[in-house]
GROMACS .gro file of C-alpha atoms in nm:
model
  513
    1MET     CA    1   0.000   0.000   0.000
    2ALA     CA    2   0.136   0.344  -0.094
    3ALA     CA    3   0.207   0.609   0.166
    4ARG     CA    4   0.066   0.951   0.072
    5VAL     CA    5   0.158   1.306   0.169
    6VAL     CA    6  -0.003   1.622   0.028
    7THR     CA    7   0.208   1.909  -0.101
    8LEU     CA    8   0.149   2.206  -0.330
    9ALA     CA    9   0.267   2.320  -0.672
   10PHE     CA   10   0.283   2.693  -0.748
   11SER     CA   11   0.109   2.849  -1.046
   12GLY     CA   12   0.170   3.219  -1.004
   13VAL     CA   13   0.034   3.310  -0.660
   14ASP     CA   14  -0.214   3.022  -0.678
   15CYS     CA   15  -0.138   2.671  -0.559
   16VAL     CA   16  -0.239   2.332  -0.694
   17ARG     CA   17  -0.277   2.025  -0.474
   18VAL     CA   18  -0.015   1.757  -0.540
   19GLU     CA   19  -0.005   1.412  -0.378
   20VAL     CA   20   0.327   1.244  -0.316
   21GLU     CA   21   0.278   0.868  -0.331
   22VAL     CA   22   0.559   0.634  -0.223
   23GLN     CA   23   0.549   0.259  -0.268
   24PHE     CA   24   0.805  -0.012  -0.192
   25THR     CA   25   0.810  -0.295  -0.445
   26ARG     CA   26   1.020  -0.598  -0.522
   27GLY     CA   27   1.307  -0.567  -0.762
   28ASP     CA   28   1.649  -0.413  -0.781
   29SER     CA   29   1.733  -0.159  -0.512
   30ALA     CA   30   1.652   0.182  -0.664
   31PHE     CA   31   1.489   0.513  -0.583
   32ILE     CA   32   1.275   0.626  -0.877
   33LEU     CA   33   1.102   0.963  -0.889
   34VAL     CA   34   0.825   1.020  -1.148
   35GLY     CA   35   0.566   1.291  -1.207
   36LEU     CA   36   0.709   1.550  -1.449
   37GLY     CA   37   0.954   1.714  -1.211
   38ASP     CA   38   1.230   1.954  -1.311
   39LYS     CA   39   1.600   1.916  -1.232
   40ALA     CA   40   1.559   2.039  -0.873
   41VAL     CA   41   1.283   1.782  -0.814
   42ALA     CA   42   1.490   1.502  -0.968
   43GLU     CA   43   1.777   1.586  -0.732
   44SER     CA   44   1.543   1.540  -0.434
   45ARG     CA   45   1.631   1.170  -0.433
   46GLU     CA   46   1.993   1.241  -0.341
   47ARG     CA   47   1.905   1.501  -0.080
   48VAL     CA   48   1.654   1.264   0.081
   49ARG     CA   49   1.905   0.979   0.075
   50ALA     CA   50   2.177   1.196   0.231
   51ALA     CA   51   1.938   1.336   0.494
   52PHE     CA   52   1.843   0.981   0.598
   53THR     CA   53   2.210   0.890   0.626
   54GLY     CA   54   2.266   1.199   0.841
   55LEU     CA   55   1.996   1.071   1.078
   56GLY     CA   56   2.150   0.725   1.090
   57LEU     CA   57   1.877   0.571   0.874
   58ALA     CA   58   1.913   0.357   0.564
   59LEU     CA   59   1.663   0.324   0.285
   60PRO     CA   60   1.526  -0.028   0.251
   61ALA     CA   61   1.691  -0.251  -0.010
   62LYS     CA   62   1.383  -0.239  -0.229
   63ARG     CA   63   1.260  -0.058  -0.536
   64ILE     CA   64   1.120   0.273  -0.410
   65ILE     CA   65   0.884   0.454  -0.645
   66ALA     CA   66   0.780   0.810  -0.561
   67ASN     CA   67   0.506   0.957  -0.778
   68LEU     CA   68   0.400   1.323  -0.783
   69ALA     CA   69   0.037   1.330  -0.890
   70PRO     CA   70  -0.115   1.463  -1.109
   71ALA     CA   71   0.161   1.333  -1.332
   72ASP     CA   72   0.093   1.575  -1.618
   73LEU     CA   73   0.141   1.887  -1.403
   74PRO     CA   74   0.495   2.032  -1.422
   75LYS     CA   75   0.666   2.033  -1.080
   76VAL     CA   76   0.929   2.299  -1.016
   77GLY     CA   77   1.142   2.368  -0.709
   78SER     CA   78   1.315   2.207  -0.414
   79HIS     CA   79   1.018   2.227  -0.175
   80TYR     CA   80   0.918   1.870  -0.269
   81ASP     CA   81   1.209   1.730  -0.062
   82LEU     CA   82   1.020   1.729   0.266
   83PRO     CA   83   0.694   1.565   0.149
   84ILE     CA   84   0.892   1.296  -0.035
   85ALA     CA   85   1.098   1.225   0.279
   86LEU     CA   86   0.786   1.216   0.500
   87ALA     CA   87   0.611   0.976   0.261
   88VAL     CA   88   0.916   0.746   0.265
   89MET     CA   89   0.925   0.758   0.645
   90ALA     CA   90   0.555   0.677   0.662
   91GLY     CA   91   0.610   0.383   0.427
   92MET     CA   92   0.895   0.259   0.647
   93GLY     CA   93   0.683   0.289   0.962
   94ILE     CA   94   0.906   0.555   1.119
   95ILE     CA   95   0.611   0.795   1.128
   96PRO     CA   96   0.260   0.659   1.197
   97PRO     CA   97   0.083   0.645   0.858
   98ASP     CA   98  -0.224   0.833   0.986
   99ALA     CA   99  -0.017   1.109   1.150
  100LEU     CA  100   0.025   1.296   0.822
  101GLU     CA  101  -0.344   1.304   0.739
  102GLY     CA  102  -0.475   1.660   0.746
  103TRP     CA  103  -0.136   1.812   0.662
  104ALA     CA  104   0.036   1.950   0.353
  105ALA     CA  105   0.414   1.973   0.359
  106MET     CA  106   0.681   2.180   0.187
  107GLY     CA  107   1.052   2.232   0.251
  108GLU     CA  108   1.402   2.166   0.123
  109LEU     CA  109   1.635   1.924   0.299
  110SER     CA  110   2.000   1.976   0.375
  111LEU     CA  111   2.235   1.679   0.374
  112ASP     CA  112   2.231   1.653   0.754
  113GLY     CA  113   1.852   1.641   0.785
  114ARG     CA  114   1.784   2.008   0.856
  115ILE     CA  115   1.483   2.165   0.685
  116VAL     CA  116   1.592   2.483   0.510
  117PRO     CA  117   1.359   2.766   0.404
  118VAL     CA  118   1.191   2.789   0.064
  119ALA     CA  119   0.993   3.060  -0.113
  120GLY     CA  120   0.613   3.067  -0.115
  121ALA     CA  121   0.526   2.978   0.246
  122LEU     CA  122   0.245   3.236   0.269
  123PRO     CA  123   0.049   3.136  -0.045
  124ALA     CA  124   0.108   2.771   0.043
  125ALA     CA  125  -0.041   2.823   0.389
  126VAL     CA  126  -0.339   3.010   0.243
  127ALA     CA  127  -0.397   2.732  -0.010
  128ALA     CA  128  -0.359   2.459   0.253
  129GLY     CA  129  -0.617   2.631   0.470
  130GLY     CA  130  -0.850   2.647   0.172
  131LEU     CA  131  -0.813   2.270   0.134
  132GLY     CA  132  -0.888   2.214   0.502
  133LEU     CA  133  -0.527   2.116   0.575
  134GLY     CA  134  -0.251   2.242   0.798
  135LEU     CA  135   0.096   2.321   0.666
  136ILE     CA  136   0.427   2.160   0.766
  137CYS     CA  137   0.708   2.397   0.669
  138PRO     CA  138   1.066   2.492   0.763
  139GLU     CA  139   1.109   2.662   1.099
  140ALA     CA  140   1.238   2.979   0.930
  141CYS     CA  141   0.917   2.999   0.723
  142GLY     CA  142   0.684   2.958   1.023
  143PRO     CA  143   0.638   3.331   1.101
  144GLU     CA  144   0.552   3.396   0.736
  145ALA     CA  145   0.309   3.104   0.707
  146ALA     CA  146   0.140   3.205   1.033
  147TRP     CA  147   0.005   3.518   0.857
  148ALA     CA  148  -0.243   3.288   0.680
  149GLY     CA  149  -0.480   3.320   0.975
  150ASP     CA  150  -0.669   3.009   1.080
  151THR     CA  151  -0.440   2.764   0.896
  152ARG     CA  152  -0.257   2.532   1.133
  153VAL     CA  153   0.118   2.566   1.091
  154LEU     CA  154   0.384   2.319   1.205
  155ALA     CA  155   0.730   2.471   1.162
  156ALA     CA  156   1.010   2.219   1.213
  157PRO     CA  157   1.386   2.277   1.219
  158SER     CA  158   1.474   1.922   1.108
  159LEU     CA  159   1.343   1.582   1.007
  160ILE     CA  160   1.424   1.434   1.347
  161ALA     CA  161   1.217   1.708   1.515
  162LEU     CA  162   0.920   1.611   1.298
  163VAL     CA  163   0.966   1.242   1.379
  164ASN     CA  164   0.973   1.320   1.751
  165HIS     CA  165   0.664   1.540   1.717
  166PHE     CA  166   0.455   1.278   1.540
  167ARG     CA  167   0.574   1.010   1.781
  168GLY     CA  168   0.471   1.233   2.071
  169THR     CA  169   0.813   1.252   2.238
  170GLN     CA  170   0.884   1.623   2.173
  171MET     CA  171   0.601   1.845   2.055
  172LEU     CA  172   0.665   2.145   1.832
  173GLY     CA  173   0.508   2.477   1.921
  174THR     CA  174   0.285   2.693   1.702
  175PRO     CA  175   0.474   2.976   1.531
  176LYS     CA  176   0.359   3.335   1.567
  177PRO     CA  177   0.329   3.575   1.273
  178GLY     CA  178   0.632   3.791   1.205
  179ASP     CA  179   0.640   4.163   1.270
  180LEU     CA  180   0.408   4.397   1.083
  181LEU     CA  181   0.619   4.692   0.980
  182ASP     CA  182   0.453   5.032   0.955
  183ASP     CA  183   0.534   5.291   0.691
  184GLU     CA  184   0.902   5.300   0.616
  185ARG     CA  185   1.096   5.624   0.636
  186VAL     CA  186   1.070   5.817   0.310
  187PRO     CA  187   1.224   6.150   0.205
  188ASP     CA  188   1.014   6.459   0.267
  189LEU     CA  189   0.863   6.662  -0.014
  190ARG     CA  190   0.979   6.972   0.173
  191ASP     CA  191   1.331   6.897   0.044
  192VAL     CA  192   1.222   6.991  -0.309
  193LYS     CA  193   1.265   7.362  -0.377
  194GLY     CA  194   1.068   7.518  -0.658
  195GLN     CA  195   0.894   7.286  -0.906
  196GLU     CA  196   0.549   7.375  -0.774
  197ASN     CA  197   0.376   7.252  -1.090
  198ALA     CA  198   0.554   6.919  -1.076
  199LYS     CA  199   0.470   6.878  -0.707
  200ARG     CA  200   0.107   6.954  -0.783
  201ALA     CA  201   0.110   6.681  -1.050
  202LEU     CA  202   0.271   6.439  -0.804
  203GLU     CA  203  -0.007   6.505  -0.552
  204ILE     CA  204  -0.276   6.449  -0.816
  205ALA     CA  205  -0.111   6.123  -0.924
  206ALA     CA  206  -0.100   6.002  -0.565
  207ALA     CA  207  -0.462   6.098  -0.500
  208GLY     CA  208  -0.607   5.905  -0.794
  209GLY     CA  209  -0.345   5.638  -0.861
  210HIS     CA  210  -0.264   5.791  -1.202
  211ASN     CA  211   0.040   5.716  -1.416
  212LEU     CA  212   0.290   6.001  -1.431
  213CYS     CA  213   0.589   6.100  -1.643
  214PHE     CA  214   0.835   6.380  -1.562
  215ILE     CA  215   1.015   6.528  -1.863
  216GLY     CA  216   1.301   6.765  -1.792
  217PRO     CA  217   1.677   6.824  -1.811
  218PRO     CA  218   1.929   6.650  -1.581
  219GLY     CA  219   1.933   6.785  -1.229
  220SER     CA  220   1.582   6.927  -1.236
  221GLY     CA  221   1.462   6.697  -0.955
  222LYS     CA  222   1.263   6.434  -1.147
  223SER     CA  223   1.398   6.132  -0.960
  224MET     CA  224   1.399   6.328  -0.635
  225MET     CA  225   1.026   6.391  -0.660
  226ALA     CA  226   0.946   6.036  -0.768
  227ALA     CA  227   1.127   5.902  -0.460
  228ARG     CA  228   0.891   6.107  -0.244
  229LEU     CA  229   0.572   5.960  -0.391
  230PRO     CA  230   0.556   5.664  -0.144
  231GLY     CA  231   0.527   5.911   0.142
  232LEU     CA  232   0.208   6.052  -0.010
  233LEU     CA  233   0.038   5.714  -0.046
  234PRO     CA  234  -0.173   5.557   0.230
  235ALA     CA  235  -0.072   5.228   0.388
  236LEU     CA  236  -0.188   4.902   0.235
  237THR     CA  237  -0.530   4.780   0.340
  238PRO     CA  238  -0.543   4.428   0.493
  239ALA     CA  239  -0.663   4.279   0.162
  240GLU     CA  240  -0.391   4.461  -0.033
  241LEU     CA  241  -0.130   4.356   0.223
  242LEU     CA  242  -0.217   3.989   0.171
  243GLU     CA  243  -0.216   4.019  -0.210
  244THR     CA  244   0.116   4.201  -0.219
  245SER     CA  245   0.283   3.977   0.037
  246MET     CA  246   0.184   3.661  -0.152
  247VAL     CA  247   0.365   3.787  -0.462
  248HIS     CA  248   0.670   3.881  -0.256
  249SER     CA  249   0.660   3.540  -0.088
  250ILE     CA  250   0.672   3.363  -0.425
  251ALA     CA  251   0.974   3.579  -0.513
  252GLY     CA  252   1.143   3.498  -0.181
  253LEU     CA  253   1.149   3.861  -0.064
  254ILE     CA  254   0.994   3.818   0.281
  255ALA     CA  255   1.258   3.802   0.554
  256ARG     CA  256   1.180   3.650   0.895
  257GLY     CA  257   0.809   3.661   0.821
  258GLN     CA  258   0.801   4.041   0.836
  259LEU     CA  259   0.529   4.207   0.631
  260SER     CA  260   0.525   4.578   0.551
  261ARG     CA  261   0.221   4.801   0.522
  262ALA     CA  262   0.420   5.043   0.305
  263ARG     CA  263   0.329   5.027  -0.061
  264PRO     CA  264   0.598   4.868  -0.283
  265PHE     CA  265   0.830   5.101  -0.470
  266ARG     CA  266   1.026   4.923  -0.741
  267ALA     CA  267   1.290   5.104  -0.947
  268PRO     CA  268   1.459   4.863  -1.193
  269HIS     CA  269   1.765   4.967  -1.392
  270HIS     CA  270   1.706   5.065  -1.753
  271SER     CA  271   1.897   4.756  -1.870
  272ALA     CA  272   1.614   4.533  -1.738
  273SER     CA  273   1.483   4.284  -1.992
  274MET     CA  274   1.120   4.219  -2.082
  275ALA     CA  275   1.120   3.907  -1.861
  276ALA     CA  276   1.261   4.108  -1.571
  277LEU     CA  277   0.984   4.366  -1.604
  278THR     CA  278   0.682   4.148  -1.673
  279GLY     CA  279   0.792   3.811  -1.538
  280GLY     CA  280   0.915   3.490  -1.690
  281GLY     CA  281   1.239   3.296  -1.702
  282LEU     CA  282   1.278   2.922  -1.655
  283LYS     CA  283   1.052   2.917  -1.349
  284ALA     CA  284   0.810   3.192  -1.462
  285LYS     CA  285   0.896   3.412  -1.166
  286PRO     CA  286   0.708   3.741  -1.103
  287GLY     CA  287   0.855   4.049  -1.268
  288GLU     CA  288   0.888   4.405  -1.149
  289VAL     CA  289   0.531   4.493  -1.247
  290SER     CA  290   0.401   4.221  -1.014
  291LEU     CA  291   0.645   4.304  -0.736
  292ALA     CA  292   0.505   4.659  -0.759
  293HIS     CA  293   0.145   4.532  -0.726
  294ASN     CA  294  -0.059   4.783  -0.521
  295GLY     CA  295   0.241   5.014  -0.530
  296VAL     CA  296   0.466   5.213  -0.762
  297LEU     CA  297   0.689   5.111  -1.053
  298PHE     CA  298   0.945   5.386  -1.118
  299LEU     CA  299   1.125   5.381  -1.452
  300ASP     CA  300   1.406   5.634  -1.457
  301GLU     CA  301   1.562   5.726  -1.794
  302LEU     CA  302   1.251   5.588  -1.967
  303PRO     CA  303   1.375   5.601  -2.330
  304GLU     CA  304   1.684   5.399  -2.234
  305PHE     CA  305   1.472   5.089  -2.166
  306GLY     CA  306   1.438   4.843  -2.451
  307VAL     CA  307   1.149   4.909  -2.688
  308GLN     CA  308   1.016   4.555  -2.645
  309ALA     CA  309   1.041   4.581  -2.267
  310LEU     CA  310   0.849   4.909  -2.257
  311ASP     CA  311   0.575   4.791  -2.490
  312SER     CA  312   0.527   4.482  -2.274
  313LEU     CA  313   0.390   4.718  -2.007
  314ARG     CA  314   0.092   4.821  -2.216
  315GLN     CA  315  -0.128   4.521  -2.139
  316PRO     CA  316  -0.072   4.507  -1.760
  317LEU     CA  317  -0.134   4.881  -1.739
  318GLU     CA  318  -0.483   4.816  -1.877
  319THR     CA  319  -0.572   4.478  -1.724
  320GLY     CA  320  -0.390   4.484  -1.391
  321GLU     CA  321  -0.239   4.139  -1.442
  322VAL     CA  322   0.036   3.958  -1.631
  323VAL     CA  323  -0.001   3.623  -1.804
  324VAL     CA  324   0.332   3.444  -1.856
  325ALA     CA  325   0.263   3.202  -2.141
  326ARG     CA  326   0.452   2.876  -2.169
  327ALA     CA  327   0.399   2.579  -2.399
  328ASN     CA  328   0.261   2.368  -2.114
  329ALA     CA  329   0.112   2.631  -1.883
  330HIS     CA  330  -0.011   2.988  -1.841
  331VAL     CA  331   0.094   3.155  -1.517
  332ARG     CA  332  -0.094   3.461  -1.393
  333TYR     CA  333   0.041   3.727  -1.159
  334PRO     CA  334  -0.140   4.038  -1.034
  335ALA     CA  335   0.009   4.364  -1.162
  336ARG     CA  336  -0.209   4.659  -1.057
  337PHE     CA  337   0.066   4.920  -1.024
  338GLN     CA  338   0.111   5.294  -1.065
  339LEU     CA  339   0.369   5.381  -1.330
  340VAL     CA  340   0.595   5.678  -1.263
  341ALA     CA  341   0.859   5.759  -1.524
  342ALA     CA  342   1.130   6.019  -1.568
  343MET     CA  343   1.315   6.116  -1.885
  344ASN     CA  344   1.533   6.384  -2.036
  345PRO     CA  345   1.385   6.579  -2.327
  346CYS     CA  346   1.663   6.452  -2.556
  347ARG     CA  347   1.981   6.246  -2.538
  348CYS     CA  348   2.206   6.540  -2.446
  349GLY     CA  349   1.943   6.660  -2.198
  350HIS     CA  350   1.952   7.024  -2.304
  351GLY     CA  351   1.665   7.032  -2.552
  352GLY     CA  352   1.308   7.132  -2.486
  353PRO     CA  353   1.112   7.457  -2.465
  354GLY     CA  354   1.298   7.763  -2.344
  355ARG     CA  355   1.646   7.614  -2.370
  356GLY     CA  356   1.791   7.552  -2.714
  357ALA     CA  357   2.144   7.461  -2.601
  358CYS     CA  358   2.108   7.136  -2.797
  359GLY     CA  359   2.289   7.170  -3.128
  360ARG     CA  360   2.064   6.914  -3.297
  361ALA     CA  361   1.728   7.051  -3.186
  362PRO     CA  362   1.454   6.972  -3.259
  363ARG     CA  363   1.553   6.644  -3.424
  364CYS     CA  364   1.749   6.525  -3.119
  365GLN     CA  365   1.439   6.566  -2.905
  366THR     CA  366   1.209   6.404  -3.162
  367ASP     CA  367   1.434   6.100  -3.210
  368TYR     CA  368   1.492   6.049  -2.839
  369GLN     CA  369   1.129   6.071  -2.731
  370GLY     CA  370   1.030   5.867  -3.036
  371ARG     CA  371   1.173   5.559  -2.864
  372ILE     CA  372   0.858   5.551  -2.654
  373SER     CA  373   0.555   5.430  -2.846
  374GLY     CA  374   0.246   5.645  -2.873
  375PRO     CA  375   0.017   5.378  -2.720
  376LEU     CA  376   0.237   5.364  -2.410
  377MET     CA  377   0.242   5.742  -2.369
  378ASP     CA  378  -0.135   5.745  -2.418
  379ARG     CA  379  -0.161   5.532  -2.101
  380ILE     CA  380   0.025   5.794  -1.895
  381ASP     CA  381  -0.229   6.037  -1.751
  382LEU     CA  382   0.008   6.314  -1.642
  383GLN     CA  383   0.297   6.417  -1.866
  384VAL     CA  384   0.470   6.703  -1.692
  385GLU     CA  385   0.742   6.937  -1.820
  386VAL     CA  386   0.995   6.993  -1.541
  387PRO     CA  387   1.202   7.312  -1.595
  388PRO     CA  388   1.562   7.352  -1.475
  389VAL     CA  389   1.613   7.452  -1.112
  390THR     CA  390   1.749   7.805  -1.096
  391ALA     CA  391   1.977   7.964  -0.841
  392ALA     CA  392   1.679   8.168  -0.722
  393ASP     CA  393   1.490   7.845  -0.651
  394LEU     CA  394   1.779   7.704  -0.449
  395ALA     CA  395   1.805   8.028  -0.246
  396LEU     CA  396   1.443   7.998  -0.135
  397PRO     CA  397   1.368   7.886   0.222
  398PRO     CA  398   1.220   7.537   0.266
  399PRO     CA  399   0.854   7.518   0.152
  400SER     CA  400   0.591   7.562   0.419
  401GLU     CA  401   0.420   7.238   0.314
  402GLY     CA  402   0.583   6.897   0.296
  403THR     CA  403   0.487   6.533   0.271
  404ALA     CA  404   0.258   6.532   0.575
  405GLU     CA  405   0.031   6.811   0.446
  406ALA     CA  406   0.012   6.670   0.093
  407ALA     CA  407  -0.049   6.317   0.224
  408ALA     CA  408  -0.345   6.444   0.428
  409ARG     CA  409  -0.507   6.587   0.116
  410VAL     CA  410  -0.434   6.266  -0.075
  411SER     CA  411  -0.591   6.059   0.201
  412ALA     CA  412  -0.905   6.275   0.204
  413ALA     CA  413  -0.938   6.254  -0.176
  414ARG     CA  414  -0.897   5.876  -0.171
  415SER     CA  415  -1.158   5.847   0.102
  416ARG     CA  416  -1.407   6.027  -0.122
  417GLN     CA  417  -1.333   5.783  -0.402
  418VAL     CA  418  -1.380   5.479  -0.178
  419GLU     CA  419  -1.708   5.615  -0.040
  420ARG     CA  420  -1.832   5.679  -0.394
  421ALA     CA  421  -1.767   5.315  -0.491
  422VAL     CA  422  -1.927   5.156  -0.183
  423GLY     CA  423  -2.222   4.936  -0.271
  424ILE     CA  424  -2.173   4.962  -0.649
  425SER     CA  425  -2.093   4.632  -0.816
  426GLY     CA  426  -1.771   4.641  -1.017
  427ALA     CA  427  -1.687   4.996  -0.908
  428ALA     CA  428  -1.316   5.072  -0.879
  429PRO     CA  429  -1.195   5.224  -0.550
  430LEU     CA  430  -0.962   5.470  -0.732
  431ASN     CA  431  -1.036   5.712  -1.013
  432ALA     CA  432  -0.748   5.577  -1.224
  433GLN     CA  433  -0.935   5.245  -1.253
  434ALA     CA  434  -1.291   5.378  -1.294
  435GLU     CA  435  -1.467   5.306  -1.622
  436GLY     CA  436  -1.799   5.277  -1.801
  437ASP     CA  437  -2.124   5.400  -1.651
  438PHE     CA  438  -1.970   5.428  -1.306
  439LEU     CA  439  -1.711   5.677  -1.435
  440GLU     CA  440  -1.977   5.884  -1.610
  441ARG     CA  441  -2.190   5.901  -1.295
  442ALA     CA  442  -1.890   5.969  -1.072
  443ALA     CA  443  -1.761   6.250  -1.294
  444ASP     CA  444  -2.097   6.433  -1.302
  445LEU     CA  445  -1.958   6.667  -1.569
  446ALA     CA  446  -2.086   7.024  -1.569
  447PRO     CA  447  -2.220   7.129  -1.916
  448ASP     CA  448  -1.932   7.368  -1.988
  449ALA     CA  449  -1.680   7.105  -1.874
  450ARG     CA  450  -1.829   6.849  -2.113
  451ALA     CA  451  -1.822   7.105  -2.392
  452LEU     CA  452  -1.451   7.171  -2.335
  453LEU     CA  453  -1.367   6.801  -2.331
  454THR     CA  454  -1.572   6.743  -2.646
  455ARG     CA  455  -1.399   7.027  -2.831
  456ALA     CA  456  -1.057   6.889  -2.732
  457ALA     CA  457  -1.149   6.546  -2.866
  458GLU     CA  458  -1.290   6.688  -3.190
  459ALA     CA  459  -0.973   6.890  -3.244
  460GLY     CA  460  -0.781   6.562  -3.261
  461GLY     CA  461  -0.599   6.600  -2.933
  462LEU     CA  462  -0.756   6.299  -2.760
  463SER     CA  463  -0.799   5.934  -2.847
  464ALA     CA  464  -1.088   5.734  -2.704
  465ARG     CA  465  -0.854   5.616  -2.429
  466GLY     CA  466  -0.738   5.975  -2.381
  467TRP     CA  467  -1.099   6.086  -2.329
  468THR     CA  468  -1.150   5.830  -2.053
  469ARG     CA  469  -0.819   5.903  -1.885
  470THR     CA  470  -0.874   6.278  -1.899
  471LEU     CA  471  -1.214   6.230  -1.738
  472ARG     CA  472  -1.058   6.019  -1.462
  473LEU     CA  473  -0.789   6.280  -1.406
  474ALA     CA  474  -1.040   6.564  -1.390
  475ARG     CA  475  -1.241   6.368  -1.134
  476THR     CA  476  -0.932   6.336  -0.915
  477ILE     CA  477  -0.856   6.707  -0.941
  478ALA     CA  478  -1.216   6.778  -0.838
  479ASP     CA  479  -1.181   6.540  -0.541
  480LEU     CA  480  -0.872   6.725  -0.423
  481GLU     CA  481  -1.072   7.048  -0.445
  482GLU     CA  482  -1.363   6.885  -0.255
  483SER     CA  483  -1.590   6.953  -0.551
  484GLY     CA  484  -1.900   6.745  -0.623
  485PRO     CA  485  -1.933   6.778  -1.002
  486VAL     CA  486  -1.633   6.804  -1.235
  487ARG     CA  487  -1.615   7.165  -1.351
  488ARG     CA  488  -1.455   7.326  -1.653
  489VAL     CA  489  -1.143   7.431  -1.461
  490HIS     CA  490  -1.080   7.071  -1.360
  491VAL     CA  491  -1.106   6.949  -1.720
  492ALA     CA  492  -0.879   7.232  -1.837
  493GLU     CA  493  -0.606   7.132  -1.591
  494ALA     CA  494  -0.642   6.764  -1.683
  495LEU     CA  495  -0.598   6.849  -2.052
  496ILE     CA  496  -0.278   7.038  -1.978
  497TYR     CA  497  -0.133   6.734  -1.804
  498ARG     CA  498  -0.229   6.518  -2.102
  499ARG     CA  499   0.011   6.740  -2.304
  500VAL     CA  500  -0.286   6.874  -2.500
  501ALA     CA  501  -0.253   7.252  -2.492
  502PRO     CA  502  -0.616   7.363  -2.474
  503GLY     CA  503  -0.549   7.702  -2.627
  504ALA     CA  504  -0.366   7.556  -2.927
  505ALA     CA  505  -0.608   7.270  -2.977
  506LEU     CA  506  -0.923   7.478  -2.958
  507GLY     CA  507  -0.805   7.792  -3.131
  508VAL     CA  508  -0.826   8.012  -2.821
  509SER     CA  509  -0.552   8.184  -2.626
  510SER     CA  510  -0.639   8.054  -2.280
  511VAL     CA  511  -0.873   7.831  -2.087
  512SER     CA  512  -1.054   7.961  -1.784
  513ALA     CA  513  -1.322   7.839  -1.553
   0.00000   0.00000   0.00000
């Protein structure tokens, strides 16, 4: 009769039940592992054999067959070591066969029988609880797995500790969740002198979750302001904390079971590949867009990223998820992030309005910004020109308002958005995600505001997507102003941030309320 132990296979942040079946049969002495495992799974045989030797145990001189079912599901990773070893022990009678009922197991074995940590303890514990099982995991993963709530967690330092526990000679305690870290220290917006328009755009982006791009010469403070965006954002809600932490757990980024309520802020180098940004590789790991889920993805020197890598962002910006396609599987990761980008106006950095120090203007500027596709720029709600910082700006005293004051306004604006969406099926909690009839009702456009938006679209300055995103942006500006309906002044400001000059587009010299 085969001994069985339940474990889990990862498919993105989801888990699939896998049964490890071990049977001893007659024949030549051998340890055979089947079930479509990768190289790490195939090497489990040697780690299990060495761990048994380290405990003073010998495998029986029989043909040992270990099957990972379902056999057509690809198995990846070293966390199958522990369930295979437990199933062998149950088959040998070292552990009572019924002791492992009601448990799922995961963990890698060292050669001396210690159970070393693996990635994915939190989603594994959540999935085990959903199956009505507890989770046996490495001791170092216990504080992380304990965040799963009601799921029973058994965190063991070694195989011998598990044997003693199931035999009743030395019981293992229940691990406690790791620390919950509050907002991390972030630079203060008060450090930025001048750039009032850019700071206003940063506050609007934070309030509505809008995508933002700073365009300006080197040294104008683009990266400095982007680094201060996390301080304007509210802490993760409990549901967002769980979603974000499960992605980070799969990526192995949770240390000592500590979860952070601060929103992720990811800033990959411009040499990052498409797989690094959107996910992939041999094990279909989450990319930067998923690691920034419920947070911010900052792309500095935007045109220096590969064209293919940048265009791969277009779909997750719309759908909020990434699908990593493989020949034998499709892996989904959440990717609801806020894109913040920074770029020079041209390669030399001196082009742009009001400067002209670039000897190849305007072609240098056109060629450099042409590396970014129009569809990607159309998904960026605020495109802000950042002028050079002058000596007069640097001589100014520190601004009277900093991160705390701006964050309070952002929090109030977000509260209005959440209240607006309460009780409405399919309603998005942030303006940047609102759409359809809900967006139309939420905007409550004043007649003159609708007329201005219509004239901008008719003049060719807005695509259909641009119309929707301008409406969302205007709604956020109105929320910051504590306005019920969206008025003409709000639409006018939103159009400016869309890099559609209302005066030029509509044949008038200025736009007023």
